[in-house]
CSV table of N, CA and C in Angstrom, one decimal:
chain,number,residue,atom,x,y,z
A,1,MET,N,-52.6,1.4,113.7
A,1,MET,CA,-52.7,0.5,112.6
A,1,MET,C,-54.1,0.8,111.8
A,2,ARG,N,-54.0,0.8,110.6
A,2,ARG,CA,-55.1,1.0,109.7
A,2,ARG,C,-55.9,-0.2,109.4
A,3,PRO,N,-57.2,0.0,109.2
A,3,PRO,CA,-58.0,-1.2,108.8
A,3,PRO,C,-57.7,-1.6,107.4
A,4,PRO,N,-57.9,-2.8,107.0
A,4,PRO,CA,-57.6,-3.3,105.6
A,4,PRO,C,-58.3,-2.5,104.5
A,5,GLU,N,-59.6,-2.0,104.8
A,5,GLU,CA,-60.3,-1.3,103.7
A,5,GLU,C,-59.6,0.0,103.3
A,6,SER,N,-59.0,0.7,104.2
A,6,SER,CA,-58.3,2.0,103.8
A,6,SER,C,-57.1,1.7,103.0
A,7,THR,N,-56.4,0.6,103.2
A,7,THR,CA,-55.3,0.3,102.3
A,7,THR,C,-55.8,0.0,100.9
A,8,HIS,N,-56.9,-0.7,100.8
A,8,HIS,CA,-57.5,-1.0,99.5
A,8,HIS,C,-57.9,0.3,98.8
A,9,LEU,N,-58.5,1.2,99.6
A,9,LEU,CA,-58.9,2.5,99.0
A,9,LEU,C,-57.7,3.3,98.6
A,10,ARG,N,-56.6,3.2,99.4
A,10,ARG,CA,-55.4,4.0,99.1
A,10,ARG,C,-54.8,3.5,97.8
A,11,ARG,N,-54.8,2.2,97.5
A,11,ARG,CA,-54.2,1.7,96.3
A,11,ARG,C,-55.1,2.0,95.0
A,12,SER,N,-56.4,2.2,95.2
A,12,SER,CA,-57.3,2.4,94.1
A,12,SER,C,-57.4,3.9,93.7
A,13,MET,N,-56.9,4.8,94.6
A,13,MET,CA,-57.0,6.2,94.3
A,13,MET,C,-55.9,6.6,93.2
A,14,PRO,N,-56.3,7.5,92.3
A,14,PRO,CA,-55.2,7.9,91.3
A,14,PRO,C,-54.0,8.5,92.0
A,15,MET,N,-52.9,8.5,91.4
A,15,MET,CA,-51.7,9.0,92.0
A,15,MET,C,-51.7,10.4,92.4
A,16,PHE,N,-52.3,11.3,91.6
A,16,PHE,CA,-52.3,12.7,92.0
A,16,PHE,C,-53.1,13.0,93.2
A,17,ILE,N,-54.2,12.3,93.3
A,17,ILE,CA,-55.1,12.5,94.5
A,17,ILE,C,-54.3,11.9,95.8
A,18,ARG,N,-53.6,10.8,95.7
A,18,ARG,CA,-52.9,10.3,96.8
A,18,ARG,C,-51.8,11.2,97.2
A,19,SER,N,-51.1,11.9,96.2
A,19,SER,CA,-50.0,12.7,96.6
A,19,SER,C,-50.5,14.0,97.3
A,20,ILE,N,-51.7,14.5,96.9
A,20,ILE,CA,-52.3,15.7,97.6
A,20,ILE,C,-52.8,15.3,99.0
A,21,SER,N,-53.4,14.2,99.0
A,21,SER,CA,-54.0,13.8,100.3
A,21,SER,C,-52.9,13.5,101.4
A,22,GLN,N,-51.7,13.1,100.9
A,22,GLN,CA,-50.7,12.7,101.9
A,22,GLN,C,-49.9,13.9,102.3
A,23,ARG,N,-50.0,15.1,101.6
A,23,ARG,CA,-49.3,16.3,102.1
A,23,ARG,C,-49.9,16.9,103.3
A,24,PRO,N,-49.2,17.5,104.1
A,24,PRO,CA,-49.8,18.2,105.2
A,24,PRO,C,-50.5,19.5,104.7
A,25,ARG,N,-51.6,19.9,105.4
A,25,ARG,CA,-52.4,21.0,104.9
A,25,ARG,C,-51.7,22.3,104.7
A,26,HIS,N,-50.7,22.6,105.5
A,26,HIS,CA,-50.0,23.9,105.3
A,26,HIS,C,-49.2,24.0,104.1
A,27,PHE,N,-49.0,22.9,103.3
A,27,PHE,CA,-48.2,22.9,102.1
A,27,PHE,C,-49.1,23.1,100.8
A,28,ILE,N,-50.4,23.0,101.0
A,28,ILE,CA,-51.3,23.2,99.8
A,28,ILE,C,-51.5,24.7,99.7
A,29,LEU,N,-51.1,25.3,98.6
A,29,LEU,CA,-51.2,26.7,98.4
A,29,LEU,C,-52.3,27.0,97.4
A,30,VAL,N,-53.2,27.9,97.7
A,30,VAL,CA,-54.2,28.4,96.7
A,30,VAL,C,-53.7,29.7,96.1
A,31,ARG,N,-53.4,29.6,94.8
A,31,ARG,CA,-52.9,30.8,94.1
A,31,ARG,C,-54.0,31.5,93.4
A,32,GLY,N,-54.0,32.9,93.5
A,32,GLY,CA,-55.0,33.7,92.8
A,32,GLY,C,-54.3,34.8,92.1
A,33,PHE,N,-55.1,35.8,91.7
A,33,PHE,CA,-54.6,37.0,91.0
A,33,PHE,C,-54.3,38.1,92.1
A,34,THR,N,-53.2,38.8,91.8
A,34,THR,CA,-52.9,39.9,92.7
A,34,THR,C,-53.7,41.1,92.3
A,35,LEU,N,-53.8,42.1,93.2
A,35,LEU,CA,-54.5,43.3,92.9
A,35,LEU,C,-53.9,44.0,91.7
A,36,LEU,N,-52.6,44.0,91.5
A,36,LEU,CA,-52.0,44.7,90.4
A,36,LEU,C,-52.4,44.0,89.1
A,37,GLU,N,-52.4,42.7,89.1
A,37,GLU,CA,-52.8,41.9,87.9
A,37,GLU,C,-54.2,42.3,87.5
A,38,MET,N,-55.1,42.3,88.5
A,38,MET,CA,-56.5,42.7,88.2
A,38,MET,C,-56.7,44.1,87.7
A,39,LEU,N,-55.9,45.0,88.2
A,39,LEU,CA,-56.0,46.4,87.7
A,39,LEU,C,-55.5,46.5,86.3
A,40,VAL,N,-54.4,45.8,85.9
A,40,VAL,CA,-53.9,45.8,84.6
A,40,VAL,C,-55.0,45.3,83.6
A,41,VAL,N,-55.6,44.2,84.0
A,41,VAL,CA,-56.7,43.6,83.1
A,41,VAL,C,-57.8,44.6,83.0
A,42,LEU,N,-58.2,45.2,84.0
A,42,LEU,CA,-59.3,46.2,83.9
A,42,LEU,C,-59.0,47.4,83.1
A,43,VAL,N,-57.7,47.9,83.1
A,43,VAL,CA,-57.3,49.0,82.3
A,43,VAL,C,-57.3,48.6,80.8
A,44,ILE,N,-56.9,47.3,80.5
A,44,ILE,CA,-56.9,46.9,79.1
A,44,ILE,C,-58.3,46.7,78.6
A,45,ILE,N,-59.2,46.2,79.4
A,45,ILE,CA,-60.6,46.1,79.0
A,45,ILE,C,-61.2,47.5,78.8
A,46,GLY,N,-60.9,48.5,79.7
A,46,GLY,CA,-61.4,49.8,79.5
A,46,GLY,C,-60.9,50.5,78.2
A,47,LEU,N,-59.6,50.2,77.9
A,47,LEU,CA,-59.1,50.8,76.6
A,47,LEU,C,-59.7,50.2,75.4
A,48,LEU,N,-60.0,48.9,75.4
A,48,LEU,CA,-60.6,48.2,74.3
A,48,LEU,C,-62.1,48.8,74.2
A,49,ALA,N,-62.8,48.9,75.2
A,49,ALA,CA,-64.1,49.4,75.2
A,49,ALA,C,-64.2,50.8,74.7
A,50,GLY,N,-63.2,51.6,75.1
A,50,GLY,CA,-63.1,53.0,74.6
A,50,GLY,C,-62.8,53.1,73.1
A,51,LEU,N,-62.1,52.2,72.6
A,51,LEU,CA,-61.8,52.2,71.1
A,51,LEU,C,-62.8,51.6,70.3
A,52,VAL,N,-63.4,50.5,70.7
A,52,VAL,CA,-64.3,49.7,69.9
A,52,VAL,C,-65.7,50.2,70.1
A,53,GLY,N,-66.1,50.6,71.3
A,53,GLY,CA,-67.5,51.0,71.6
A,53,GLY,C,-68.1,52.1,70.6
A,54,PRO,N,-67.4,53.2,70.4
A,54,PRO,CA,-68.0,54.2,69.5
A,54,PRO,C,-68.2,53.7,68.1
A,55,ARG,N,-67.3,52.9,67.6
A,55,ARG,CA,-67.5,52.3,66.3
A,55,ARG,C,-68.7,51.4,66.2
A,56,LEU,N,-69.0,50.6,67.3
A,56,LEU,CA,-70.2,49.8,67.3
A,56,LEU,C,-71.4,50.6,67.4
A,57,PHE,N,-71.4,51.7,68.2
A,57,PHE,CA,-72.6,52.5,68.3
A,57,PHE,C,-72.9,53.3,67.1
A,58,SER,N,-71.9,53.7,66.3
A,58,SER,CA,-72.2,54.3,65.0
A,58,SER,C,-72.9,53.4,64.1
A,59,LYS,N,-72.6,52.1,64.1
A,59,LYS,CA,-73.2,51.1,63.3
A,59,LYS,C,-74.7,50.9,63.7
A,60,VAL,N,-75.0,51.0,65.0
A,60,VAL,CA,-76.3,50.9,65.5
A,60,VAL,C,-77.2,52.0,64.9
A,61,ASP,N,-76.6,53.3,65.0
A,61,ASP,CA,-77.3,54.4,64.5
A,61,ASP,C,-77.6,54.3,63.0
A,62,GLN,N,-76.6,53.8,62.3
A,62,GLN,CA,-76.8,53.7,60.8
A,62,GLN,C,-77.9,52.6,60.5
A,63,SER,N,-77.9,51.6,61.3
A,63,SER,CA,-78.9,50.5,61.1
A,63,SER,C,-80.3,51.0,61.4
A,64,LYS,N,-80.5,51.9,62.3
A,64,LYS,CA,-81.8,52.5,62.6
A,64,LYS,C,-82.2,53.4,61.4
A,65,VAL,N,-81.3,54.1,60.8
A,65,VAL,CA,-81.6,54.9,59.6
A,65,VAL,C,-82.1,54.0,58.5
A,66,THR,N,-81.4,52.9,58.3
A,66,THR,CA,-81.7,51.9,57.2
A,66,THR,C,-83.1,51.3,57.5
A,67,ALA,N,-83.4,50.9,58.7
A,67,ALA,CA,-84.6,50.4,59.1
A,67,ALA,C,-85.8,51.3,58.9
A,68,ALA,N,-85.6,52.6,59.2
A,68,ALA,CA,-86.6,53.6,59.0
A,68,ALA,C,-86.9,53.8,57.6
A,69,THR,N,-85.9,53.8,56.7
A,69,THR,CA,-86.1,54.0,55.3
A,69,THR,C,-86.9,52.8,54.7
A,70,THR,N,-86.5,51.6,55.1
A,70,THR,CA,-87.2,50.4,54.7
A,70,THR,C,-88.6,50.4,55.1
A,71,GLN,N,-88.9,50.7,56.4
A,71,GLN,CA,-90.3,50.7,56.8
A,71,GLN,C,-91.1,51.8,56.1
A,72,ALA,N,-90.5,52.9,55.8
A,72,ALA,CA,-91.3,54.0,55.1
A,72,ALA,C,-91.6,53.5,53.7
A,73,LYS,N,-90.7,52.8,53.1
A,73,LYS,CA,-91.0,52.2,51.7
A,73,LYS,C,-92.1,51.2,51.8
A,74,MET,N,-92.1,50.4,52.9
A,74,MET,CA,-93.1,49.3,53.0
A,74,MET,C,-94.5,50.0,53.3
A,75,LEU,N,-94.5,51.0,54.1
A,75,LEU,CA,-95.8,51.7,54.3
A,75,LEU,C,-96.3,52.4,53.0
A,76,ARG,N,-95.3,53.0,52.3
A,76,ARG,CA,-95.7,53.6,51.0
A,76,ARG,C,-96.4,52.6,50.1
A,77,GLY,N,-95.8,51.4,50.0
A,77,GLY,CA,-96.4,50.3,49.2
A,77,GLY,C,-97.8,50.0,49.7
A,78,SER,N,-98.0,50.0,51.0
A,78,SER,CA,-99.4,49.7,51.5
A,78,SER,C,-100.4,50.8,51.2
A,79,VAL,N,-99.9,52.0,51.2
A,79,VAL,CA,-100.8,53.2,50.8
A,79,VAL,C,-101.1,53.1,49.4
A,80,GLU,N,-100.2,52.7,48.5
A,80,GLU,CA,-100.5,52.6,47.1
A,80,GLU,C,-101.5,51.4,46.8
A,81,SER,N,-101.3,50.3,47.6
A,81,SER,CA,-102.3,49.2,47.4
A,81,SER,C,-103.7,49.7,47.9
A,82,LEU,N,-103.8,50.5,48.9
A,82,LEU,CA,-105.1,51.0,49.4
A,82,LEU,C,-105.7,51.9,48.3
A,83,ARG,N,-104.8,52.8,47.7
A,83,ARG,CA,-105.3,53.6,46.6
A,83,ARG,C,-105.9,52.8,45.5
A,84,LEU,N,-105.2,51.8,45.1
A,84,LEU,CA,-105.7,51.0,44.0
A,84,LEU,C,-107.1,50.4,44.3
A,85,ASP,N,-107.3,50.0,45.6
A,85,ASP,CA,-108.6,49.4,45.9
A,85,ASP,C,-109.7,50.4,46.1
A,86,ILE,N,-109.5,51.5,46.8
A,86,ILE,CA,-110.6,52.5,47.0
A,86,ILE,C,-110.6,53.7,46.0
A,87,GLY,N,-109.6,53.8,45.2
A,87,GLY,CA,-109.6,54.8,44.2
A,87,GLY,C,-109.0,56.2,44.6
A,88,ARG,N,-108.5,56.3,45.8
A,88,ARG,CA,-107.9,57.6,46.3
A,88,ARG,C,-107.0,57.3,47.4
A,89,TYR,N,-106.1,58.3,47.7
A,89,TYR,CA,-105.2,58.2,48.9
A,89,TYR,C,-106.0,58.6,50.1
A,90,PRO,N,-105.5,58.2,51.3
A,90,PRO,CA,-106.1,58.6,52.5
A,90,PRO,C,-106.0,60.1,52.7
A,91,THR,N,-107.0,60.7,53.3
A,91,THR,CA,-106.9,62.2,53.5
A,91,THR,C,-106.0,62.4,54.7
A,92,ALA,N,-105.6,63.6,55.0
A,92,ALA,CA,-104.8,63.9,56.1
A,92,ALA,C,-105.5,63.5,57.4
A,93,GLU,N,-106.8,63.7,57.5
A,93,GLU,CA,-107.6,63.3,58.7
A,93,GLU,C,-107.6,61.8,58.9
A,94,GLU,N,-107.8,61.1,57.8
A,94,GLU,CA,-107.8,59.6,57.9
A,94,GLU,C,-106.4,59.1,58.3
A,95,GLY,N,-105.4,59.6,57.6
A,95,GLY,CA,-104.0,59.3,57.9
A,95,GLY,C,-103.7,57.8,57.6
A,96,LEU,N,-102.7,57.3,58.3
A,96,LEU,CA,-102.3,55.9,58.0
A,96,LEU,C,-103.2,54.9,58.7
A,97,GLY,N,-104.1,55.4,59.6
A,97,GLY,CA,-105.1,54.5,60.3
A,97,GLY,C,-106.0,53.8,59.3
A,98,LEU,N,-106.1,54.4,58.1
A,98,LEU,CA,-107.0,53.7,57.0
A,98,LEU,C,-106.4,52.4,56.5
A,99,LEU,N,-105.1,52.2,56.8
A,99,LEU,CA,-104.5,50.9,56.4
A,99,LEU,C,-105.0,49.7,57.2
A,100,ASN,N,-105.5,50.0,58.4
A,100,ASN,CA,-105.9,48.9,59.3
A,100,ASN,C,-107.4,48.9,59.6
A,101,LYS,N,-108.1,50.1,59.3
A,101,LYS,CA,-109.5,50.2,59.6
A,101,LYS,C,-110.2,50.7,58.4
A,102,ALA,N,-111.4,50.1,58.1
A,102,ALA,CA,-112.1,50.5,56.9
A,102,ALA,C,-112.6,51.9,57.0
A,103,PRO,N,-112.8,52.6,55.9
A,103,PRO,CA,-113.3,54.0,56.0
A,103,PRO,C,-114.8,54.0,56.4
A,104,ALA,N,-115.2,55.2,56.9
A,104,ALA,CA,-116.5,55.3,57.4
A,104,ALA,C,-117.5,55.4,56.2
A,105,ASP,N,-117.1,55.9,55.1
A,105,ASP,CA,-118.0,56.0,53.9
A,105,ASP,C,-118.4,54.6,53.4
A,106,PRO,N,-119.7,54.2,53.4
A,106,PRO,CA,-120.0,52.9,53.0
A,106,PRO,C,-119.6,52.5,51.5
A,107,ALA,N,-119.6,53.5,50.6
A,107,ALA,CA,-119.1,53.2,49.3
A,107,ALA,C,-117.7,52.8,49.2
A,108,LEU,N,-116.8,53.5,50.0
A,108,LEU,CA,-115.4,53.2,50.1
A,108,LEU,C,-115.2,51.9,50.9
A,109,ALA,N,-116.0,51.7,51.9
A,109,ALA,CA,-115.8,50.5,52.7
A,109,ALA,C,-116.1,49.2,51.9
A,110,ALA,N,-117.0,49.3,51.0
A,110,ALA,CA,-117.3,48.2,50.1
A,110,ALA,C,-116.1,47.8,49.3
A,111,ARG,N,-115.2,48.8,48.9
A,111,ARG,CA,-114.1,48.5,48.0
A,111,ARG,C,-112.8,48.2,48.8
A,112,TRP,N,-112.8,48.6,50.1
A,112,TRP,CA,-111.6,48.4,51.0
A,112,TRP,C,-111.3,46.9,51.2
A,113,ARG,N,-110.1,46.5,50.9
A,113,ARG,CA,-109.7,45.1,51.0
A,113,ARG,C,-108.7,44.8,52.1
A,114,GLY,N,-108.7,45.6,53.0
A,114,GLY,CA,-107.7,45.6,54.1
A,114,GLY,C,-107.9,44.5,55.1
A,115,PRO,N,-107.2,44.5,56.1
A,115,PRO,CA,-106.1,45.4,56.5
A,115,PRO,C,-104.9,45.3,55.5
A,116,TYR,N,-104.2,46.3,55.3
A,116,TYR,CA,-103.1,46.4,54.4
A,116,TYR,C,-101.7,46.2,55.1
A,117,LEU,N,-101.8,46.0,56.5
A,117,LEU,CA,-100.6,45.8,57.2
A,117,LEU,C,-100.8,44.5,58.0
A,118,ASP,N,-99.7,43.7,58.3
A,118,ASP,CA,-99.8,42.5,59.0
A,118,ASP,C,-100.1,42.6,60.5
A,119,GLY,N,-99.9,43.8,61.0
A,119,GLY,CA,-100.2,44.1,62.4
A,119,GLY,C,-100.5,45.5,62.6
A,120,ALA,N,-100.2,46.0,63.8
A,120,ALA,CA,-100.5,47.4,64.1
A,120,ALA,C,-99.5,48.3,63.3
A,121,LEU,N,-99.9,49.5,63.2
A,121,LEU,CA,-99.1,50.5,62.5
A,121,LEU,C,-97.7,50.6,63.2
A,122,PRO,N,-96.6,50.4,62.6
A,122,PRO,CA,-95.3,50.4,63.3
A,122,PRO,C,-94.9,51.8,63.6
A,123,GLU,N,-94.0,51.9,64.6
A,123,GLU,CA,-93.4,53.2,64.9
A,123,GLU,C,-92.0,53.1,64.3
A,124,ASP,N,-91.4,54.3,64.1
A,124,ASP,CA,-90.0,54.3,63.6
A,124,ASP,C,-89.0,53.7,64.6
A,125,PRO,N,-87.8,53.4,64.2
A,125,PRO,CA,-86.8,52.8,65.2
A,125,PRO,C,-86.6,53.7,66.4
A,126,TRP,N,-87.0,54.9,66.4
A,126,TRP,CA,-86.7,55.8,67.6
A,126,TRP,C,-88.0,55.9,68.4
A,127,ALA,N,-89.0,55.1,68.2
A,127,ALA,CA,-90.3,55.0,68.9
A,127,ALA,C,-91.1,56.3,68.7
A,128,HIS,N,-91.1,56.9,67.5
A,128,HIS,CA,-91.9,58.0,67.1
A,128,HIS,C,-92.9,57.4,66.0
A,129,PRO,N,-94.1,58.0,65.9
A,129,PRO,CA,-95.0,57.5,64.9
A,129,PRO,C,-94.6,58.1,63.5
A,130,TYR,N,-94.8,57.3,62.4
A,130,TYR,CA,-94.6,57.8,61.1
A,130,TYR,C,-95.6,58.9,60.8
A,131,GLN,N,-95.1,59.9,60.0
A,131,GLN,CA,-96.0,61.1,59.7
A,131,GLN,C,-96.6,60.9,58.3
A,132,TYR,N,-97.8,61.3,58.2
A,132,TYR,CA,-98.5,61.3,56.9
A,132,TYR,C,-99.1,62.7,56.6
A,133,ALA,N,-98.9,63.2,55.4
A,133,ALA,CA,-99.4,64.5,55.1
A,133,ALA,C,-99.7,64.5,53.6
A,134,VAL,N,-100.7,65.4,53.2
A,134,VAL,CA,-101.1,65.5,51.8
A,134,VAL,C,-100.9,67.0,51.5
A,135,PRO,N,-100.3,67.4,50.5
A,135,PRO,CA,-99.5,66.7,49.5
A,135,PRO,C,-98.1,66.5,49.9
A,136,GLY,N,-97.3,65.7,49.1
A,136,GLY,CA,-95.9,65.6,49.3
A,136,GLY,C,-95.1,66.6,48.6
A,137,ALA,N,-93.8,66.5,48.7
A,137,ALA,CA,-92.9,67.4,48.0
A,137,ALA,C,-92.7,66.9,46.6
A,138,ASP,N,-92.3,67.8,45.7
A,138,ASP,CA,-92.0,67.5,44.3
A,138,ASP,C,-93.2,66.8,43.6
A,139,SER,N,-94.4,67.3,43.8
A,139,SER,CA,-95.6,66.9,43.1
A,139,SER,C,-95.9,65.4,43.5
A,140,GLN,N,-95.5,64.9,44.7
A,140,GLN,CA,-95.9,63.6,45.2
A,140,GLN,C,-97.3,63.8,45.8
A,141,PRO,N,-98.1,62.8,45.6
A,141,PRO,CA,-99.5,62.9,46.1
A,141,PRO,C,-99.6,62.9,47.6
A,142,PHE,N,-98.6,62.3,48.3
A,142,PHE,CA,-98.6,62.3,49.8
A,142,PHE,C,-97.2,62.3,50.3
A,143,ALA,N,-97.1,62.6,51.6
A,143,ALA,CA,-95.8,62.5,52.3
A,143,ALA,C,-95.9,61.4,53.4
A,144,LEU,N,-94.9,60.6,53.4
A,144,LEU,CA,-94.9,59.5,54.5
A,144,LEU,C,-93.5,59.5,55.0
A,145,TYR,N,-93.2,59.9,56.2
A,145,TYR,CA,-91.8,60.0,56.6
A,145,TYR,C,-91.6,59.8,58.1
A,146,SER,N,-90.4,59.6,58.5
A,146,SER,CA,-90.0,59.6,59.9
A,146,SER,C,-89.3,60.9,60.3
A,147,LEU,N,-89.4,61.3,61.5
A,147,LEU,CA,-88.8,62.6,61.9
A,147,LEU,C,-87.3,62.4,62.3
A,148,GLY,N,-86.9,61.2,62.3
A,148,GLY,CA,-85.5,60.9,62.7
A,148,GLY,C,-85.3,60.7,64.2
A,149,SER,N,-84.1,60.7,64.6
A,149,SER,CA,-83.9,60.4,66.1
A,149,SER,C,-84.3,61.5,67.0
A,150,ASP,N,-84.3,62.7,66.5
A,150,ASP,CA,-84.7,63.8,67.4
A,150,ASP,C,-86.2,64.0,67.5
A,151,GLY,N,-87.0,63.4,66.6
A,151,GLY,CA,-88.4,63.6,66.6
A,151,GLY,C,-88.9,65.0,66.2
A,152,LYS,N,-88.1,65.7,65.6
A,152,LYS,CA,-88.4,67.1,65.1
A,152,LYS,C,-88.2,67.2,63.6
A,153,ARG,N,-88.9,68.2,63.0
A,153,ARG,CA,-88.7,68.4,61.6
A,153,ARG,C,-87.2,68.9,61.3
A,154,GLY,N,-86.7,68.5,60.2
A,154,GLY,CA,-85.3,68.9,59.8
A,154,GLY,C,-84.3,68.0,60.5
A,155,GLY,N,-83.1,68.5,60.6
A,155,GLY,CA,-82.0,67.8,61.3
A,155,GLY,C,-80.9,67.3,60.3
A,156,GLN,N,-79.9,66.8,60.9
A,156,GLN,CA,-78.7,66.3,60.2
A,156,GLN,C,-78.4,64.9,60.7
A,157,GLY,N,-77.7,64.1,59.8
A,157,GLY,CA,-77.3,62.7,60.2
A,157,GLY,C,-78.5,61.9,60.6
A,158,ASP,N,-78.5,61.2,61.7
A,158,ASP,CA,-79.6,60.3,62.1
A,158,ASP,C,-80.8,61.1,62.6
A,159,ALA,N,-80.7,62.4,62.7
A,159,ALA,CA,-81.8,63.2,63.1
A,159,ALA,C,-82.5,63.8,61.9
A,160,ALA,N,-82.1,63.5,60.7
A,160,ALA,CA,-82.7,64.0,59.5
A,160,ALA,C,-84.0,63.2,59.2
A,161,ASP,N,-84.9,63.9,58.6
A,161,ASP,CA,-86.2,63.3,58.2
A,161,ASP,C,-86.0,62.3,57.1
A,162,LEU,N,-86.7,61.1,57.1
A,162,LEU,CA,-86.5,60.1,56.1
A,162,LEU,C,-87.8,59.7,55.5
A,163,GLY,N,-87.8,59.3,54.3
A,163,GLY,CA,-89.0,58.8,53.6
A,163,GLY,C,-89.4,59.8,52.5
A,164,VAL,N,-90.7,59.7,52.1
A,164,VAL,CA,-91.3,60.6,51.1
A,164,VAL,C,-91.6,61.9,51.9
A,165,LEU,N,-90.9,63.0,51.7
A,165,LEU,CA,-91.0,64.2,52.5
A,165,LEU,C,-92.2,65.0,52.1
A,166,PRO,N,-92.7,65.9,53.0
A,166,PRO,CA,-93.8,66.8,52.7
A,166,PRO,C,-93.3,68.0,51.9
A,167,ALA,N,-94.3,68.7,51.3
A,167,ALA,CA,-94.0,69.9,50.6
A,167,ALA,C,-93.4,70.9,51.6
A,168,SER,N,-92.5,71.8,51.1
A,168,SER,CA,-91.9,72.8,52.0
A,168,SER,C,-93.0,73.8,52.4
A,169,GLN,N,-92.8,74.2,53.7
A,169,GLN,CA,-93.8,75.1,54.3
A,169,GLN,C,-93.3,76.4,54.5
């Protein structure tokens, strides 16, 4: 015979809990996925990754090219601002470091209004430093460019040089 409290508890339990608790344990089945079902799902995921993955990675490569072009333009604007202040472009020896550090010449240092960048000199999206050379191609006063994904002169696609290129050698 049960105590009166358990009868009270039994009546206050929701119907679905009472029906589960009244069944014998060997009738409660835990259903999961079969090995075959899991393999089918993994094959479908693999096919989707094989079809969609290369398209996504090509977009990542293209976005790095766009970022490098934009950064080169931003650096070019900073070099032009520096020229307006000190009256000349940085020499090949001074390079882009002149954008963050005043020149050693006291006459130029007095006119230098830098730093011309909000932080350190950025690297290109492939973690290579931007290149600076004097003179540039096509009668440009300087060259400011990224070597692309391969880090070497020349190249095709995302390995091509980007920016204001140097004179042909």
